[in-house]
Short mmCIF file of C-alpha atoms in Angstrom, two decimals:
data_model
loop_
_atom_site.label_atom_id
_atom_site.label_comp_id
_atom_site.label_asym_id
_atom_site.label_seq_id
_atom_site.Cartn_x
_atom_site.Cartn_y
_atom_site.Cartn_z
CA PHE A 296 59.84 113.20 201.95
CA SER A 297 56.94 111.16 200.55
CA ASN A 298 57.18 108.77 203.50
CA ARG A 299 57.21 111.63 206.01
CA ALA A 300 54.57 113.81 204.34
CA PRO A 301 51.75 112.88 206.81
CA ALA A 302 54.03 113.62 209.77
CA VAL A 303 55.01 116.97 208.28
CA ALA A 304 51.38 117.82 207.54
CA SER A 305 50.45 117.13 211.16
CA LEU A 306 52.74 120.00 212.21
CA ILE A 307 50.85 122.53 210.08
CA LYS A 308 47.87 124.39 211.48
CA SER A 309 45.24 125.43 208.91
CA ARG A 310 42.66 128.09 209.61
CA VAL A 311 40.11 129.89 207.44
CA VAL A 312 39.42 133.56 208.19
CA LYS A 313 36.56 135.41 206.51
CA GLY A 314 37.06 138.86 208.00
CA ALA A 315 40.14 140.85 208.92
CA LEU A 316 43.02 138.52 209.58
CA PRO A 317 44.34 138.85 213.17
CA TYR A 318 48.03 139.00 212.29
CA GLY A 319 49.00 139.65 215.90
CA GLU A 320 48.03 136.06 216.72
CA PHE A 321 50.62 134.72 214.28
CA LEU A 322 53.56 137.11 214.40
CA PRO A 323 56.27 136.77 217.07
CA LYS A 324 56.17 139.29 219.88
CA GLU A 325 59.90 139.89 219.50
CA LEU A 326 61.00 140.33 215.90
CA ASN A 327 63.84 142.04 214.05
CA THR A 328 62.96 141.37 210.42
CA LEU A 329 59.61 140.54 208.85
CA TYR A 330 59.73 139.24 205.28
CA ILE A 331 56.54 139.63 203.22
CA GLY A 332 56.77 137.57 200.04
CA GLU A 333 54.16 137.83 197.32
CA VAL A 334 53.36 136.36 193.94
CA HIS A 335 53.43 139.26 191.50
CA ASP A 336 50.41 140.75 189.74
CA ILE A 337 47.65 138.90 191.62
CA PRO A 338 44.57 141.16 191.80
CA GLY A 339 43.62 142.05 195.36
CA LEU A 340 46.78 140.64 196.95
CA PRO A 341 48.40 144.03 197.71
CA ASN A 342 45.24 145.06 199.59
CA GLU A 343 45.81 142.20 202.03
CA VAL A 344 49.44 143.26 202.45
CA ARG A 345 48.18 146.80 203.11
CA SER A 346 46.00 145.54 205.96
CA LEU A 347 49.05 143.87 207.53
CA VAL A 348 51.25 146.95 207.14
CA ARG A 349 48.51 149.12 208.68
CA MET A 350 48.55 146.98 211.86
CA LEU A 351 52.31 146.94 212.41
CA PRO A 352 52.66 150.15 214.50
CA GLN A 353 50.04 148.79 216.93
CA LEU A 354 51.60 145.32 217.03
CA TYR A 355 55.10 146.73 217.59
CA PRO A 356 54.58 150.03 219.44
CA ASN A 357 57.38 152.42 220.34
CA ARG A 358 59.70 151.00 217.71
CA PRO A 359 60.94 152.58 214.51
CA ILE A 360 59.59 150.59 211.54
CA TYR A 361 60.85 150.64 207.96
CA LEU A 362 59.45 149.06 204.83
CA ALA A 363 62.25 148.08 202.45
CA THR A 364 60.97 146.94 199.10
CA GLU A 365 61.79 145.52 195.69
CA PHE A 366 59.00 147.65 194.27
CA LEU A 367 60.85 150.95 194.51
CA PRO A 368 64.18 151.81 192.85
CA ALA A 369 67.02 152.45 195.27
CA ASP A 370 68.81 155.77 195.55
CA GLU A 371 72.10 154.70 193.92
CA GLU A 372 73.71 158.15 193.78
CA THR A 373 74.95 158.18 197.39
CA PRO A 374 75.70 155.55 200.05
CA PHE A 375 72.68 154.59 202.13
CA SER A 376 71.79 156.80 205.09
CA LEU A 377 68.64 157.43 207.09
CA GLY A 378 68.35 160.68 205.18
CA SER A 379 67.48 158.70 202.05
CA VAL A 380 64.48 157.02 203.70
CA ILE A 381 61.27 158.17 201.99
CA THR A 382 58.67 159.76 204.26
CA HIS A 383 56.53 161.72 201.80
CA PRO A 384 54.24 160.37 199.03
CA ARG A 385 55.61 162.79 196.41
CA ASP A 386 59.03 161.15 196.71
CA ILE A 387 57.55 157.74 195.89
CA ALA A 388 55.89 159.16 192.76
CA ARG A 389 59.15 160.86 191.80
CA ARG A 390 61.20 157.67 192.29
CA LEU A 391 58.69 155.68 190.20
CA LYS A 392 58.74 158.39 187.51
CA GLY A 393 54.96 158.57 187.65
CA VAL A 394 54.46 154.88 186.83
CA LYS A 395 52.01 153.24 189.23
CA ARG A 396 52.60 149.56 189.99
CA HIS A 397 50.11 147.15 191.54
CA THR A 398 52.21 147.27 194.73
CA THR A 399 52.38 151.07 194.99
CA PRO A 400 49.34 151.37 197.33
CA VAL A 401 51.29 149.30 199.90
CA LEU A 402 54.04 151.91 199.91
CA TYR A 403 51.57 154.75 200.43
CA GLU A 404 49.88 152.75 203.21
CA ALA A 405 53.23 152.45 204.96
CA LEU A 406 53.76 156.21 204.85
CA LYS A 407 50.24 156.79 206.16
CA ALA A 408 51.08 154.52 209.11
CA GLY A 409 54.26 156.46 209.86
CA ILE A 410 56.54 153.80 208.36
CA GLY A 411 59.50 155.04 206.31
CA VAL A 412 60.07 153.43 202.91
CA VAL A 413 63.41 152.28 201.49
CA GLY A 414 63.88 151.32 197.84
CA LEU A 415 66.00 148.20 197.34
CA GLU A 416 66.21 147.63 193.59
CA GLU A 417 69.50 148.95 192.19
CA GLU A 418 68.31 149.19 188.61
CA TYR A 419 71.34 150.99 187.18
CA ALA A 420 73.78 148.56 188.81
CA LEU A 421 71.80 145.63 187.42
CA PHE A 422 71.69 147.20 183.95
CA LYS A 423 75.46 147.72 184.09
CA LYS A 424 75.98 144.11 185.22
CA VAL A 425 74.00 142.75 182.26
CA TRP A 426 76.03 144.95 179.90
CA GLN A 427 79.29 143.63 181.40
CA GLU A 428 78.16 140.01 181.16
CA THR A 429 76.79 140.16 177.61
CA HIS A 430 79.00 142.89 176.04
CA THR A 431 75.76 144.14 174.48
CA PHE A 432 73.60 147.14 175.27
CA PRO A 433 70.76 145.32 177.10
CA SER A 434 67.28 145.24 175.67
CA GLU A 435 64.36 145.24 178.10
CA GLN A 436 63.96 141.48 177.53
CA MET A 437 67.66 140.81 178.20
CA TYR A 438 67.44 142.86 181.39
CA MET A 439 64.39 140.94 182.62
CA ASP A 440 65.82 137.54 181.66
CA TYR A 441 69.01 138.24 183.59
CA ALA A 442 67.16 139.76 186.56
CA THR A 443 65.07 136.61 187.05
CA SER A 444 67.85 134.08 186.40
CA PHE A 445 69.61 132.33 189.29
CA VAL A 446 72.70 134.51 188.74
CA GLY A 447 70.64 137.69 188.50
CA MET A 448 68.57 136.89 191.58
CA ARG A 449 71.78 136.22 193.53
CA PHE A 450 73.25 139.54 192.37
CA ARG A 451 70.10 141.44 193.33
CA ASN A 452 69.72 139.75 196.72
CA GLN A 453 73.33 140.50 197.61
CA ALA A 454 72.82 144.16 196.68
CA TRP A 455 69.63 144.31 198.74
CA ALA A 456 71.41 142.66 201.67
CA ARG A 457 74.11 145.36 201.67
CA ARG A 458 71.46 148.08 201.83
CA LEU A 459 69.53 146.26 204.57
CA ARG A 460 72.71 145.80 206.64
CA ALA A 461 73.33 149.55 206.38
CA LEU A 462 69.75 150.23 207.54
CA ARG A 463 70.18 147.83 210.47
CA ALA A 464 73.47 149.46 211.46
CA ALA A 465 71.79 152.89 211.42
CA GLN A 466 68.75 151.69 213.43
CA PRO A 467 69.68 148.59 215.47
CA ASP A 468 66.33 148.47 217.31
CA ALA A 469 64.11 148.91 214.28
CA LEU A 470 61.60 146.45 212.89
CA ILE A 471 62.61 146.08 209.25
CA VAL A 472 59.87 144.83 206.94
CA VAL A 473 61.05 143.51 203.58
CA TYR A 474 58.34 143.39 200.89
CA ALA A 475 59.33 141.57 197.71
CA GLY A 476 58.64 138.60 195.49
CA PHE A 477 58.65 135.32 197.39
CA GLY A 478 61.48 134.03 195.19
CA HIS A 479 63.83 136.43 196.99
CA LEU A 480 62.65 135.56 200.49
CA GLY A 481 61.58 131.91 200.79
CA TYR A 482 63.91 129.89 203.02
CA HIS A 483 64.31 127.21 200.33
CA TYR A 484 65.48 129.51 197.52
CA ASP A 485 69.08 130.06 196.49
CA SER A 486 70.73 133.05 198.22
CA ASN A 487 67.51 133.99 200.00
CA LEU A 488 67.63 137.18 202.06
CA PRO A 489 66.93 135.58 205.46
CA ARG A 490 69.99 133.36 204.96
CA LEU A 491 72.17 136.23 203.76
CA LEU A 492 71.20 138.49 206.66
CA GLY A 493 70.81 135.89 209.42
CA LYS A 494 69.44 136.69 212.87
CA ASP A 495 65.80 136.63 213.89
CA ALA A 496 63.37 136.49 210.95
CA PHE A 497 59.77 135.61 210.10
CA VAL A 498 58.83 134.81 206.50
CA MET A 499 55.27 135.19 205.20
CA LEU A 500 53.95 134.07 201.83
CA PHE A 501 50.94 135.69 200.15
CA THR A 502 49.66 133.59 197.26
CA THR A 503 46.67 131.82 195.67
CA PRO A 504 45.96 128.09 195.20
CA ASP A 505 47.07 128.29 191.55
CA TYR A 506 50.61 129.19 192.56
CA LEU A 507 51.19 126.96 195.58
CA SER A 508 53.14 124.28 193.74
CA TYR A 509 55.10 127.03 191.98
CA ASN A 510 55.99 128.65 195.31
CA ASN A 511 57.22 125.29 196.55
CA PRO A 512 56.81 121.89 194.83
CA PHE A 513 56.33 120.27 198.25
CA PHE A 514 52.83 121.74 198.34
CA ARG A 515 51.90 119.03 195.81
CA TYR A 516 52.15 116.52 198.64
CA PHE A 517 49.54 118.16 200.84
CA ARG A 518 45.78 118.33 200.68
CA GLU A 519 43.64 120.18 203.18
CA SER A 520 40.78 118.42 204.96
CA ASP A 521 37.36 118.54 203.32
CA ASP A 522 36.12 120.76 206.17
CA ILE A 523 38.86 123.37 205.62
CA LEU A 524 38.33 123.29 201.86
CA ALA A 525 34.57 123.76 202.30
CA GLN A 526 35.15 126.78 204.57
CA PHE A 527 37.62 128.31 202.11
CA ARG A 528 35.33 127.79 199.12
CA SER A 529 32.29 129.18 200.92
CA SER A 530 33.31 132.80 200.29
CA GLN A 531 35.52 134.69 197.86
CA LYS A 532 36.60 136.78 200.85
CA ALA A 533 37.84 133.75 202.79
CA LYS A 534 41.56 133.45 203.46
CA LEU A 535 43.30 130.17 204.25
CA VAL A 536 46.15 130.60 206.72
CA GLU A 537 48.76 127.88 207.12
CA SER A 538 51.26 128.15 209.97
CA TRP A 539 53.46 125.82 212.00
CA LYS A 540 52.07 124.61 215.32
CA LYS A 541 55.55 125.08 216.77
CA ASP A 542 58.87 126.30 215.44
CA THR A 543 60.54 123.59 213.37
CA PRO A 544 63.56 123.27 211.04
CA LEU A 545 61.11 121.91 208.45
CA LYS A 546 60.12 125.48 207.64
CA LYS A 547 63.46 125.74 205.82
CA ILE A 548 62.29 123.27 203.16
CA MET A 549 58.69 124.50 203.09
CA GLY A 550 59.92 128.06 202.57
CA ALA A 551 57.95 130.11 205.09
CA ASP A 552 56.77 130.46 208.66
CA MET A 553 53.26 131.29 207.49
CA ALA A 554 51.24 131.33 204.26
CA VAL A 555 48.16 133.43 203.54
CA ILE A 556 46.27 131.90 200.62
CA LEU A 557 43.75 134.12 198.85
CA HIS A 558 41.18 133.28 196.19
CA SER A 559 42.16 133.87 192.57
CA LYS A 560 40.20 136.74 191.03
#
């Protein structure tokens, strides 16, 4: 990879945007599943995701759109059906038990745009799995450690994939938007959702410079031109967008079709 790094870098288009990002210029015209991967708990990042979600009905008119997300517990009491799709803000608050997360405004933005919301995280099933594996009533730390381990991430992704397949079967023509941590979605991660679900997909990463090498160690091999860096550093509102000049299998090792890099705050 070191020997080919310059050739790989030449396939990446970098662009700095200081206003609203024109997502329609980057997203495919025909798309079944859009994956929005974020780094958790970055101030201001969900607001950028909100601006993308707000545009989707105009970018993909006359199509049903659903936002399926890690950031909302799933309805585990009954098998998935379209009747369990959330369409009212009170149901989000009820599902979250009144706890507001940094990602919650994205869910409300989806509802405002007429996009139904589907919770993906099967918290009870995961809790039960940890109990079975450890033969101990799980503490919060045990639960979190298992959830973020390779085994736990695989278990969660497989559960999410079953729910997403049911949604696709119920609405074959829908645009399904999956909003979750990038570790579930990046092409280069174990048991990533695009690989489990197959078909047409577009993966986006929302991150900051501090996390680039964490999102994918290959980012350590790349450095933007001085001109691009100067544009990005000229304003805290600037966003650096990296995308492929043409579709390439290399995106599988770089993790995404497109990265939106925001300033740390």
